[in-house]
Short mmCIF file of C-alpha atoms and ligand atoms in Angstrom, two decimals:
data_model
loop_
_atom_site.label_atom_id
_atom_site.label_comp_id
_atom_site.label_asym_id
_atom_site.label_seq_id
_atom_site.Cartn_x
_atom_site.Cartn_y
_atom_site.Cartn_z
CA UNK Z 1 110.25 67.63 86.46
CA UNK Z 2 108.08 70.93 86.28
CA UNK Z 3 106.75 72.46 83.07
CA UNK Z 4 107.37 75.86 83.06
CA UNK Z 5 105.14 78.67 80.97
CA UNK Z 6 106.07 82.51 80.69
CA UNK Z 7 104.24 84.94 79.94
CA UNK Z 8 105.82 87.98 81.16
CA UNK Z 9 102.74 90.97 81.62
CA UNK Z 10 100.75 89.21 79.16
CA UNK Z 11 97.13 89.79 79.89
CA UNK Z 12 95.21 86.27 80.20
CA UNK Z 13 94.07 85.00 76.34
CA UNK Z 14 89.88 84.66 76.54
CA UNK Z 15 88.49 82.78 73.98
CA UNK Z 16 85.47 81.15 73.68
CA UNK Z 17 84.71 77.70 73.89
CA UNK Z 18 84.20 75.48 70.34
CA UNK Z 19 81.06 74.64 69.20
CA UNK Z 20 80.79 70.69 70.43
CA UNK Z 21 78.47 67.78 69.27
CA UNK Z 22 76.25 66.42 71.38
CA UNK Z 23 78.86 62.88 71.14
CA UNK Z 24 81.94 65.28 71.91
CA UNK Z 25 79.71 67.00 74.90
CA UNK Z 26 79.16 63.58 76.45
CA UNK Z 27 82.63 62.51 75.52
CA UNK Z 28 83.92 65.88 77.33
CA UNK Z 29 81.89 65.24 80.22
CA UNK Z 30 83.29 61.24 80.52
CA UNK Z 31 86.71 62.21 80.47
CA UNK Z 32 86.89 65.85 82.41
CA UNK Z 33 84.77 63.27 84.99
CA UNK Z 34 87.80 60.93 85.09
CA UNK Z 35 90.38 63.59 85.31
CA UNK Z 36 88.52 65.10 88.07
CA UNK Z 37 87.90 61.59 90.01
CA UNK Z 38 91.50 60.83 89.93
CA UNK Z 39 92.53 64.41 90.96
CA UNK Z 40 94.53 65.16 88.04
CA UNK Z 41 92.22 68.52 87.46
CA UNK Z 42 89.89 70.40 89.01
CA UNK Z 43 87.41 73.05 88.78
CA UNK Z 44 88.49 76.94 87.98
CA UNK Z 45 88.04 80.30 87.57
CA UNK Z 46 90.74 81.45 86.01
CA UNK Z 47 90.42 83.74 82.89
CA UNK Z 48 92.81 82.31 80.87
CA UNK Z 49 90.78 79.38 79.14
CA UNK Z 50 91.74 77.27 76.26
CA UNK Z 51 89.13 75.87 74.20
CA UNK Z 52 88.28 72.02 73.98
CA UNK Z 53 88.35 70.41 70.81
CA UNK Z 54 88.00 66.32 69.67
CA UNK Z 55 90.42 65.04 67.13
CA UNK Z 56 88.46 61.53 65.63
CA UNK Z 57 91.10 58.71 66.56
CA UNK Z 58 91.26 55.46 63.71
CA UNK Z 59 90.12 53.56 65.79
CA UNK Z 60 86.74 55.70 66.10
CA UNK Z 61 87.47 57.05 69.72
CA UNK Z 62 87.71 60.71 70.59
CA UNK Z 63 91.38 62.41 71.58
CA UNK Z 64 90.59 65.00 73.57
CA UNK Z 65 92.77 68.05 72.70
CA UNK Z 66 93.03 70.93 74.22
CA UNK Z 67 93.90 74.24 72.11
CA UNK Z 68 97.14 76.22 73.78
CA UNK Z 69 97.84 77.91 70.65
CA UNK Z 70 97.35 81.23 71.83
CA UNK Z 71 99.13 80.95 74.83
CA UNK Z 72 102.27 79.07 73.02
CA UNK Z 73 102.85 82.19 70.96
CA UNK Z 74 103.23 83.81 74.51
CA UNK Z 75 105.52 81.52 76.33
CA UNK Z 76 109.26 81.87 76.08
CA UNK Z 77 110.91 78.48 74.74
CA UNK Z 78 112.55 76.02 76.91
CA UNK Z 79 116.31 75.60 75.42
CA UNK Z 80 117.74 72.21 77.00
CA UNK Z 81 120.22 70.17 75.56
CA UNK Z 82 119.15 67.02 75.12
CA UNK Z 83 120.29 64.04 77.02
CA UNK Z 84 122.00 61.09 76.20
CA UNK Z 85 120.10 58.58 75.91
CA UNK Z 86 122.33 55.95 77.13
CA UNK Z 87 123.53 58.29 79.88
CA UNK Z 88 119.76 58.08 81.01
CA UNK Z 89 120.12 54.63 81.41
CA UNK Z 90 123.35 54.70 82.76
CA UNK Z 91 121.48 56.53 85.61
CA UNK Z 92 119.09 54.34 86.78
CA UNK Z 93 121.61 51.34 87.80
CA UNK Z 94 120.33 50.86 91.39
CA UNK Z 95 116.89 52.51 91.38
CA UNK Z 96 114.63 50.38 93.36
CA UNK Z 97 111.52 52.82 92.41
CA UNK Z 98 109.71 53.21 89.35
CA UNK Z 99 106.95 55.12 87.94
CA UNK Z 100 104.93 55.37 84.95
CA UNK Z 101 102.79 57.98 82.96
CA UNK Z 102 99.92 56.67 81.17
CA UNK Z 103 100.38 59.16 77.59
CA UNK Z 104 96.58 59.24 77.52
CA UNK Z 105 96.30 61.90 79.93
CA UNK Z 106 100.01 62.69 80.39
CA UNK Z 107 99.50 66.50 79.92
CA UNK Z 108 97.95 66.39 83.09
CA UNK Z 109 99.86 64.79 85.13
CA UNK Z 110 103.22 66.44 84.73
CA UNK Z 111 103.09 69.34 87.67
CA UNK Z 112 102.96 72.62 86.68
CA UNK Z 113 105.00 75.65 87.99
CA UNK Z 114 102.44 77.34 90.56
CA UNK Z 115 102.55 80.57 89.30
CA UNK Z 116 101.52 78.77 85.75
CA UNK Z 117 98.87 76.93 87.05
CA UNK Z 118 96.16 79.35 86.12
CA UNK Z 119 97.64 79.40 82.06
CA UNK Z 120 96.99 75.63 81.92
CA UNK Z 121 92.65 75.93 82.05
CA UNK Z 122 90.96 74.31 79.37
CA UNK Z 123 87.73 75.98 79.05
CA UNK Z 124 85.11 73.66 78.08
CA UNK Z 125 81.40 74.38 77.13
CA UNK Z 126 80.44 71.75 80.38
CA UNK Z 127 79.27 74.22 82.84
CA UNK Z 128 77.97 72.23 84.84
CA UNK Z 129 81.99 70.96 85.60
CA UNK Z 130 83.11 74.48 85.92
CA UNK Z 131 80.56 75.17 88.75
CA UNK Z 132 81.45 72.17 90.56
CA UNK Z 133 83.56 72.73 93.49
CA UNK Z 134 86.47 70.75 94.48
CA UNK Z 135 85.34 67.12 95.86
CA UNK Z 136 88.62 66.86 97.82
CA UNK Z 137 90.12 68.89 100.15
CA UNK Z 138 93.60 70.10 99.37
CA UNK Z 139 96.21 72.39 100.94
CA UNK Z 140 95.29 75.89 100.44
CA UNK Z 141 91.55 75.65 100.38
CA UNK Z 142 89.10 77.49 102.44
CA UNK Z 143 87.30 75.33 104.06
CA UNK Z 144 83.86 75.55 106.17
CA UNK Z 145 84.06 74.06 109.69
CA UNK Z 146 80.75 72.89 110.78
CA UNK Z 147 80.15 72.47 114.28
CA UNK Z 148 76.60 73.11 114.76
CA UNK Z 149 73.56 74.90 112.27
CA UNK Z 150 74.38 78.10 114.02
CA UNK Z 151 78.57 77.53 114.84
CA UNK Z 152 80.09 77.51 111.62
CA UNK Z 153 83.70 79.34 110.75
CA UNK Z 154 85.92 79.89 107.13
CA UNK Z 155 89.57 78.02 107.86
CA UNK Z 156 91.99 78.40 105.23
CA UNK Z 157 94.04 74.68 105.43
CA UNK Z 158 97.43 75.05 106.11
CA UNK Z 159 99.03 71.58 106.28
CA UNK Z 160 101.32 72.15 109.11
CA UNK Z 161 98.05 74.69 111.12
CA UNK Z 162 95.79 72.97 113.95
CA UNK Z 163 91.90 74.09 114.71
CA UNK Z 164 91.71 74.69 118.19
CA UNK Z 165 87.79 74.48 119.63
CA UNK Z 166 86.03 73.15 122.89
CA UNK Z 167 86.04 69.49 121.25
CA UNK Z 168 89.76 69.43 121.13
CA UNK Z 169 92.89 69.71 118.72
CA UNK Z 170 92.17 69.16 114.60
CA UNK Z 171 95.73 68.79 112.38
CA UNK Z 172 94.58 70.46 108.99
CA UNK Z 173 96.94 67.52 107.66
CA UNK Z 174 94.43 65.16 108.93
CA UNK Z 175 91.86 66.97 106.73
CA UNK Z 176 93.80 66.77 103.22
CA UNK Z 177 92.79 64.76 100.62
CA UNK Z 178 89.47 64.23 102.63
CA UNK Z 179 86.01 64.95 100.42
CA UNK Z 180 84.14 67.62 101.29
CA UNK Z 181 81.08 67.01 103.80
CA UNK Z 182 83.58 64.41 105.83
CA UNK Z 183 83.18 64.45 109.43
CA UNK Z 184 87.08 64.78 111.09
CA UNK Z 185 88.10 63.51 114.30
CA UNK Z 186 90.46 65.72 117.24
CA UNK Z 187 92.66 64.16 119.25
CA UNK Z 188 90.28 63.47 122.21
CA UNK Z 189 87.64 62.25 119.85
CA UNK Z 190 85.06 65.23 119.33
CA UNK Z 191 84.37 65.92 115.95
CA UNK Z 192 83.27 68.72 113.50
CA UNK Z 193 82.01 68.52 109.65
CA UNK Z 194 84.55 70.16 107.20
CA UNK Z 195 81.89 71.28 104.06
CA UNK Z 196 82.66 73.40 100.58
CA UNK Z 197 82.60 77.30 100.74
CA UNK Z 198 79.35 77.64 98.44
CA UNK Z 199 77.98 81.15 98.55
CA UNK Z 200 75.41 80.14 100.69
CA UNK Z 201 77.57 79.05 103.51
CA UNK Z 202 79.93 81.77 102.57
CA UNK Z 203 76.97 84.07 103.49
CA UNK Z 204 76.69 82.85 106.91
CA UNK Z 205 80.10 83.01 107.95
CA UNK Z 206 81.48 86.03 106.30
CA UNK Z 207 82.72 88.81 108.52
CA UNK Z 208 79.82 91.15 108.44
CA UNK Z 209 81.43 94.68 107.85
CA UNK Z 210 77.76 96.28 106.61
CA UNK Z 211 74.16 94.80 106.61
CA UNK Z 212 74.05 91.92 104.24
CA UNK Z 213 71.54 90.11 102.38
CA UNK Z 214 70.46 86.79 103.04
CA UNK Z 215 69.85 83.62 100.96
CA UNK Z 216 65.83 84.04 101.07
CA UNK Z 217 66.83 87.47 99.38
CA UNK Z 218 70.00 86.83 96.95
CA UNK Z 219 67.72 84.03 95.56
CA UNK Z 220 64.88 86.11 94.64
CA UNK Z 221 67.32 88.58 93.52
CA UNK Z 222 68.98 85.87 91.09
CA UNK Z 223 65.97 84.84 89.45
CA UNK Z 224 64.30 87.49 88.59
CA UNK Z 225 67.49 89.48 87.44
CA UNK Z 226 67.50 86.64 84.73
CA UNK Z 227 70.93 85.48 85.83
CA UNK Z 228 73.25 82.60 83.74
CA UNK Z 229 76.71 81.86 82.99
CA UNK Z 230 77.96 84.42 80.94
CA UNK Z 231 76.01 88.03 82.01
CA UNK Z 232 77.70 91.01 82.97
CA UNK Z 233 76.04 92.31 86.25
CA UNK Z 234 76.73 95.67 87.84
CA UNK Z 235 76.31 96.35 91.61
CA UNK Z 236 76.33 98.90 94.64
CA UNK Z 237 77.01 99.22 97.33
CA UNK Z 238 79.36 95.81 97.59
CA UNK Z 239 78.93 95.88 101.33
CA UNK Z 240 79.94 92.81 102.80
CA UNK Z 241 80.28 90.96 99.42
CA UNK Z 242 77.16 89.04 100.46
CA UNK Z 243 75.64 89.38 97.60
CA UNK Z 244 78.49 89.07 95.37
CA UNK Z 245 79.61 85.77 96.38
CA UNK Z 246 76.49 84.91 94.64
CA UNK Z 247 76.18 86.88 91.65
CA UNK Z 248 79.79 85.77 90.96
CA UNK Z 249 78.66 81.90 90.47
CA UNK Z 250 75.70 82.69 88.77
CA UNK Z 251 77.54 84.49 85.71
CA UNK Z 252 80.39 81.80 85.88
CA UNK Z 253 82.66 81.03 83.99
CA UNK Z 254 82.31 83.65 81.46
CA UNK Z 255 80.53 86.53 83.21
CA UNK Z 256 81.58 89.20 84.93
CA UNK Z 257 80.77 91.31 88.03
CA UNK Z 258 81.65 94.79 88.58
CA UNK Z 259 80.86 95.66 92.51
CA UNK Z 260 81.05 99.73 93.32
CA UNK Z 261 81.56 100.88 97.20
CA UNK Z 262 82.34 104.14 97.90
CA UNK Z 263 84.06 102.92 101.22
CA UNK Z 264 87.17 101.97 100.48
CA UNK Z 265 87.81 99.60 103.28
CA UNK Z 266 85.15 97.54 102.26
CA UNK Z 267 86.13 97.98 99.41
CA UNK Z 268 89.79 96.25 100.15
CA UNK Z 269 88.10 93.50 102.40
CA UNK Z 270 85.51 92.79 99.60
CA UNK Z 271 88.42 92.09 97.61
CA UNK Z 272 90.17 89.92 100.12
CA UNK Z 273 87.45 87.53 100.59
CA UNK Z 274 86.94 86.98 97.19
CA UNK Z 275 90.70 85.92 96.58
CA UNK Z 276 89.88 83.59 99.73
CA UNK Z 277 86.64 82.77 97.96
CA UNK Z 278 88.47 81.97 94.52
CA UNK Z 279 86.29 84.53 93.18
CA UNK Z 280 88.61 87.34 92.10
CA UNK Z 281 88.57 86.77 88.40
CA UNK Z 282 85.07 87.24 88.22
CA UNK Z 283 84.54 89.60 90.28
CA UNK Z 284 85.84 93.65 89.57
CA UNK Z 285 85.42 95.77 93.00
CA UNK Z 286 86.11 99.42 92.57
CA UNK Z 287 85.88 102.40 94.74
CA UNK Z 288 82.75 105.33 93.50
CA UNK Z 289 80.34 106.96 95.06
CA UNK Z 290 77.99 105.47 92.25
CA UNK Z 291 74.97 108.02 93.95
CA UNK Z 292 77.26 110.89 93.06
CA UNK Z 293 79.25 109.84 90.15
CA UNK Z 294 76.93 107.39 88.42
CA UNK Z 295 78.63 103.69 87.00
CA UNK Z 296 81.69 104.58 85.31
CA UNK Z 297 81.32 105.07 81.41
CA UNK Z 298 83.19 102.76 79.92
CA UNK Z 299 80.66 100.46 81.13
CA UNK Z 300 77.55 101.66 79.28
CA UNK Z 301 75.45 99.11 77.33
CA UNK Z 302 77.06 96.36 78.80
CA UNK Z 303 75.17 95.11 81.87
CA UNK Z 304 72.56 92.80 81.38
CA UNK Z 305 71.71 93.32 85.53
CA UNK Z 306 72.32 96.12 87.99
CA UNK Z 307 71.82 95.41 91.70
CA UNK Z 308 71.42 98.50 93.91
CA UNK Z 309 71.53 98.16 97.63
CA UNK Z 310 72.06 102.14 98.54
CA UNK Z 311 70.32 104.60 101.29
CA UNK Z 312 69.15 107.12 98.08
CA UNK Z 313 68.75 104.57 95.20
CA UNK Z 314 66.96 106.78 93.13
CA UNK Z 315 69.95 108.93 92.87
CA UNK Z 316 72.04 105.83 90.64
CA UNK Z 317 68.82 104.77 88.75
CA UNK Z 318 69.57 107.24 85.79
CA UNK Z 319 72.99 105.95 85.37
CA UNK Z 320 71.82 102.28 86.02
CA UNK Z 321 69.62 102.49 83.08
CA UNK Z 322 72.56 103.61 80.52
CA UNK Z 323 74.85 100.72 81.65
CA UNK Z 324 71.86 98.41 80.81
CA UNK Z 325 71.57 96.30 77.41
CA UNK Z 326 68.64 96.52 76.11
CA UNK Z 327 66.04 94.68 77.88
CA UNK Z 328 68.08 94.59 80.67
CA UNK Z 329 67.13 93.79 84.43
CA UNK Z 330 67.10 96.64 87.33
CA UNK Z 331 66.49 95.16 91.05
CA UNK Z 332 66.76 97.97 94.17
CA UNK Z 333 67.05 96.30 97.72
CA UNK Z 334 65.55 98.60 100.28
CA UNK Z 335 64.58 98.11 103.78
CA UNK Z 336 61.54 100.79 103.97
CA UNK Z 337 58.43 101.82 102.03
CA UNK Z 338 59.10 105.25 101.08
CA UNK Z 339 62.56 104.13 99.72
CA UNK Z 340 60.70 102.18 97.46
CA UNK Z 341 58.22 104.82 96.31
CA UNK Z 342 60.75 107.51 95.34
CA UNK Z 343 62.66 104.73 93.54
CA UNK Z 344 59.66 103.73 91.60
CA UNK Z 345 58.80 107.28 90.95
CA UNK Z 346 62.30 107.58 88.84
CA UNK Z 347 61.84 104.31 87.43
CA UNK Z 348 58.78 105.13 85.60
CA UNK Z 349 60.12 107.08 82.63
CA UNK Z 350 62.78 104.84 81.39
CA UNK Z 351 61.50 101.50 82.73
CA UNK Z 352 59.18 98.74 82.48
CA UNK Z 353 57.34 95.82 84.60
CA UNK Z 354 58.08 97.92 87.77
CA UNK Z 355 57.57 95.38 90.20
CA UNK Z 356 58.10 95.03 93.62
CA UNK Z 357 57.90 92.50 96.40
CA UNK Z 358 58.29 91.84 100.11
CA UNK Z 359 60.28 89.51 101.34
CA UNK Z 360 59.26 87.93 104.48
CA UNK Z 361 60.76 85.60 106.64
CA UNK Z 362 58.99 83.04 108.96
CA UNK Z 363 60.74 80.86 111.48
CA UNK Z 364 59.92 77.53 112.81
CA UNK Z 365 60.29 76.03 115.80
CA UNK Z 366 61.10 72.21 115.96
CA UNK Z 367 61.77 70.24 118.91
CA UNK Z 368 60.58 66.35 119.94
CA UNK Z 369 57.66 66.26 122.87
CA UNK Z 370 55.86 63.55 124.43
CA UNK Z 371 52.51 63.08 123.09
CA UNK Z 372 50.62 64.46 126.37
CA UNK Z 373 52.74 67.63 126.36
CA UNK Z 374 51.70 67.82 122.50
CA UNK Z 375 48.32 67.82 123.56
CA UNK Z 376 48.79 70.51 126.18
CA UNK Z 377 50.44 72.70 123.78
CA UNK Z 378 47.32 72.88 121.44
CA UNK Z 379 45.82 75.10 124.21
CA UNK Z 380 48.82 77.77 124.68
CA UNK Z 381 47.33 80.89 122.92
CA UNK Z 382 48.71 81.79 119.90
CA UNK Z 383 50.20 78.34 119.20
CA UNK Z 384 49.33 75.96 116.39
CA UNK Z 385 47.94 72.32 116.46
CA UNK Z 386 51.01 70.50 116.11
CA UNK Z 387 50.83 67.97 112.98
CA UNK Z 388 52.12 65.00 112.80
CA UNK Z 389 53.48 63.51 109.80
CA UNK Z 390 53.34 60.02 108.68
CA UNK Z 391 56.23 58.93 106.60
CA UNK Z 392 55.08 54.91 106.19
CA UNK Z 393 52.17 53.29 106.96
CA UNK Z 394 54.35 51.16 109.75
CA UNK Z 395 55.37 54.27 111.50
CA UNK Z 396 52.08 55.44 111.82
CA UNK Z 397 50.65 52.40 113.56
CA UNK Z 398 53.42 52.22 115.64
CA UNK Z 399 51.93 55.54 116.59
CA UNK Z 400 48.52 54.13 117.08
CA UNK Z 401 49.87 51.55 119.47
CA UNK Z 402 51.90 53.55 121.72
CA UNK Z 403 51.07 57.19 121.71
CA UNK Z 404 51.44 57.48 125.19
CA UNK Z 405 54.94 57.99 125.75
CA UNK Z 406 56.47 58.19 122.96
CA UNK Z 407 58.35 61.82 121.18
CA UNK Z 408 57.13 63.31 118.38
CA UNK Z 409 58.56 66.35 116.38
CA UNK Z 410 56.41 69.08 116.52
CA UNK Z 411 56.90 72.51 115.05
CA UNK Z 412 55.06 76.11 115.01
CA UNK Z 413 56.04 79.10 114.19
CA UNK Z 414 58.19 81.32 116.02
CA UNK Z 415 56.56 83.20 118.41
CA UNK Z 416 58.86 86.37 117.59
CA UNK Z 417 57.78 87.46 114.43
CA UNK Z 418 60.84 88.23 112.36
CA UNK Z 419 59.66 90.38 110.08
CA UNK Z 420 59.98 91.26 106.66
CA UNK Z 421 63.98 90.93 105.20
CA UNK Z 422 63.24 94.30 102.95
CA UNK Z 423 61.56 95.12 99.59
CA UNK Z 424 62.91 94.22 96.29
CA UNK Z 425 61.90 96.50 93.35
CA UNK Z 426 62.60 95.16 89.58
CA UNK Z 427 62.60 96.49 86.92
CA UNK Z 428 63.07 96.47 82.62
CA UNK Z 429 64.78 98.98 80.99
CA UNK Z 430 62.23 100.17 78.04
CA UNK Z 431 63.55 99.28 74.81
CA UNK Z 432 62.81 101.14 70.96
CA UNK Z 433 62.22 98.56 68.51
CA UNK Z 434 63.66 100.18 65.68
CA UNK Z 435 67.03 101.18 67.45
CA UNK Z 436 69.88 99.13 66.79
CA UNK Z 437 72.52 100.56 69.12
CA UNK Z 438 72.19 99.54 73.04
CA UNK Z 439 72.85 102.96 74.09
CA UNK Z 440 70.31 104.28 72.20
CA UNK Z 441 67.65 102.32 72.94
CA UNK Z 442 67.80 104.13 76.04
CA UNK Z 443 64.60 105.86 75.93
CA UNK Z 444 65.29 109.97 76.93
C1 SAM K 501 73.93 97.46 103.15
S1 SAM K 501 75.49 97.57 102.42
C2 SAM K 501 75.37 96.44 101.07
C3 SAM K 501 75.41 95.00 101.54
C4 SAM K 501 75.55 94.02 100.40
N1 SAM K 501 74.37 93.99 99.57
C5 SAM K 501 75.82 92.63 100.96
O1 SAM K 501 74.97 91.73 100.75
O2 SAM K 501 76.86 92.38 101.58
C6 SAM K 501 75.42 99.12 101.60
C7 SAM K 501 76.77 99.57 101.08
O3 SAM K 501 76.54 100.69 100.25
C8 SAM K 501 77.66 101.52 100.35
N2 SAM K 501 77.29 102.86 99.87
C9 SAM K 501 76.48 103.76 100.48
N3 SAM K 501 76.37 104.86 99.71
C10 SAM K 501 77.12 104.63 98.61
C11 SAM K 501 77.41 105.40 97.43
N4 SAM K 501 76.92 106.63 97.28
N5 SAM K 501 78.18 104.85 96.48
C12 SAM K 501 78.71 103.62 96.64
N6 SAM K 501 78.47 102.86 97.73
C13 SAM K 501 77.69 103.36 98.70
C14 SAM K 501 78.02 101.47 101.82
O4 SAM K 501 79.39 101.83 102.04
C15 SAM K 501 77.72 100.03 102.17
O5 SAM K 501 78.90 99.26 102.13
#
């Protein structure tokens, strides 16, 4: 049996969530926790979203309904005659195997049509749930196949596909119903890691089609743009999607990012990887030369963030600032100096709180050496003293008593200076006190 809900062309019904008490929150939480632990739902991003409501049961309890009025005045009515009941019974004469649905939770465990799934979200007000990623791995899912810090590759599981690497052959149907962060076996006993896509992995293994920000940056960048579930944020160029990957969780479930590339290849790609990603409903990629053309008009006033990573970004600043709320948050990415400088120079009429900072990056060294080489290495120019850290008083007397032989971990910084990532510039669109509408308080 399959439930079945049409919606011919309809576009998806968003509504927002209902206001909850603090005993329905925790309630909410309890039970979306037990629906999720026994892998009757899981986390999504799909914009249709019905709200959550309680209905108080006698006996003092909480029914959790879930509101699908919307979408029932949408779906096309099931007409089945009804069976017999005795015919029903006449049926099962000989049936060895029989199952049962607890009604508590029944809504959830009849299986949807595929196509339908994404109808059937409840939207709740727990965030923290819709962030969550998947706990178990299922067909379909990208997964992120660790095999060492710096060998790490996206594999979409197909339950009938094999990974092929040096430590031997993996069956993807080995791998299903696993959790995430499970270490899986090949058939001559080498292993790899199978972990969650989260941005920041995503990051590392995406197919790099343009430079692309790193996670030293795209946190920074978060931050300070002021980020949470829920903001509109505007950005170009889209690049790889780097950055994207991230904005995109930071405004879920609600929020929504618009990405601009005037290549459209990457463009295309971008788009790819975030179906792969599971990102595609929050994220809008279109093709503009946003330098040229400016952020298309329909979307003025409505950005509480634009990210630019361009070669001229003082060219889109003027059209940044009218997409802007008021108050909203400007950040430019550039790699040199004098990018920076003509970009601040057009910031200063319309903007505030110009600020900008360098991101640097310093790598470390680790590896274990015997406590004479240690010593030796305190002498190498441009090294460090190596320091040694004591995690219980036991360990370090152990050292005491035999620091002759034994390894320790040392670390120092790279001797190959990495440099600095880039600049980040921010900025706060001025505001006029008086002026009510967002566009106007634009300041000309
Ligand atoms: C360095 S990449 C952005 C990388 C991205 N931040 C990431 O993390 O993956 C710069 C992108 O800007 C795009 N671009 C350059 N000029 C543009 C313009 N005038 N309008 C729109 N996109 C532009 C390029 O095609 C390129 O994909």
């Amino acid at each position: 049996m399959s439930v079945e809900c049409k919606v011919p062309g309809a576009n998806p019904i968003a509504k927002s969530p209902y206001r909850l008490a603090p005993l329905e929150m925790q309630e909410l939480s309890n039970q979306l926790q037990e629906l999720l632990d026994k892998d009757f739902i899981r986390p999504s991003y799909s914009p249709w979203g019905a709200p959550v409501l309680f209905v108080k049961k006698k006996d003092g309890s909480f029914r959790m309904c879930i509101d699908y009025r919307e979408l029932n005045k949408l779906t096309i009515k099931n007409r089945y005659p009804l069976p017999r009941i005795d015919d029903l019974f006449d049926q099962l004469q000989g049936a060895q195997y029989f199952s049962k649905i607890d009604l508590r939770s029944g809504y959830h465990q009849l299986r949807v049509q595929d196509e339908d799934i994404l109808e059937t979200t409840m939207l709740s007000t727990d965030y923290t749930k819709k962030l969550s990623f998947n706990r178990y791995i299922n067909d379909g899912d990208l997964v992120i196949v660790y095999e060492k810090h710096d060998n790490m590759k996206a594999v979409k599981v197909c339950e009938k596909s094999v990974l092929e690497n040096r430590f031997g052959v993996f069956k993807h149907s080995d791998w299903i119903g696993k959790p995430y962060g499970c270490k899986v076996s090949s058939h001559k006993g080498g292993f790899v890691y199978l972990l969650s896509p989260t941005p920041e992995l995503w990051t590392l293994v995406l197919s790099h089609r343009t430079q692309i920000l790193y996670i030293a940056d795209i946190s920074f960048v978060i931050m300070y743009m002021e980020l949470i579930p829920g903001c509109v944020v505007l950005e170009s160029g889209t690049g790889s999607g780097s950055l994207t990957t991230s904005l995109a969780r930071a405004i879920a479930p609600m929020g929504q990012v618009y990405t601009f590339d005037f290549h459209e290849q990457r463009a295309v790609a971008a788009r790819e990887d975030f179906e792969k990603t599971g990102l595609s409903s929050l994220v809008t990629v279109g093709v503009r030369d946003i330098q040229g053309e400016g952020f298309p008009e329909d979307l003025i006033g409505l950005a509480d963030a634009v990210f630019l990573d361009l070669p001229q970004p003082w060219l889109a600043i003027p059209s940044a600032g009218e997409m802007l709320k008021q108050d909203g948050v400007l950040c430019s990415f550039s790699p040199c100096i004098e990018q920076v400088q003509r970009s601040s120079e057009t910031l200063t009429s319309k903007f505030t709180d110009i600020r900008t900072f360098e991101v640097l990056l310093r790598t470390y060294e680790v590896r274990e050496a015997k406590m004479d080489q240690c010593q030796g290495e305190e002498s190498t120019p441009g090294s460090q003293r190596p320091c040694k850290r004591k995690h219980h008083a036991g360990e370090a007397n152990h050292w005491q008593q035999d620091n002759s032989g034994s390894p320790i971990v040392m670390a120092r910084p790279s001797s190959e200076a990495k440099g600095h990532t880039g600049y980040l510039t921010f900025a706060r669109l001025k505001c006029v006190a008086s002026s009510s509408s967002r566009v106007a308080s634009f300041v000309a």
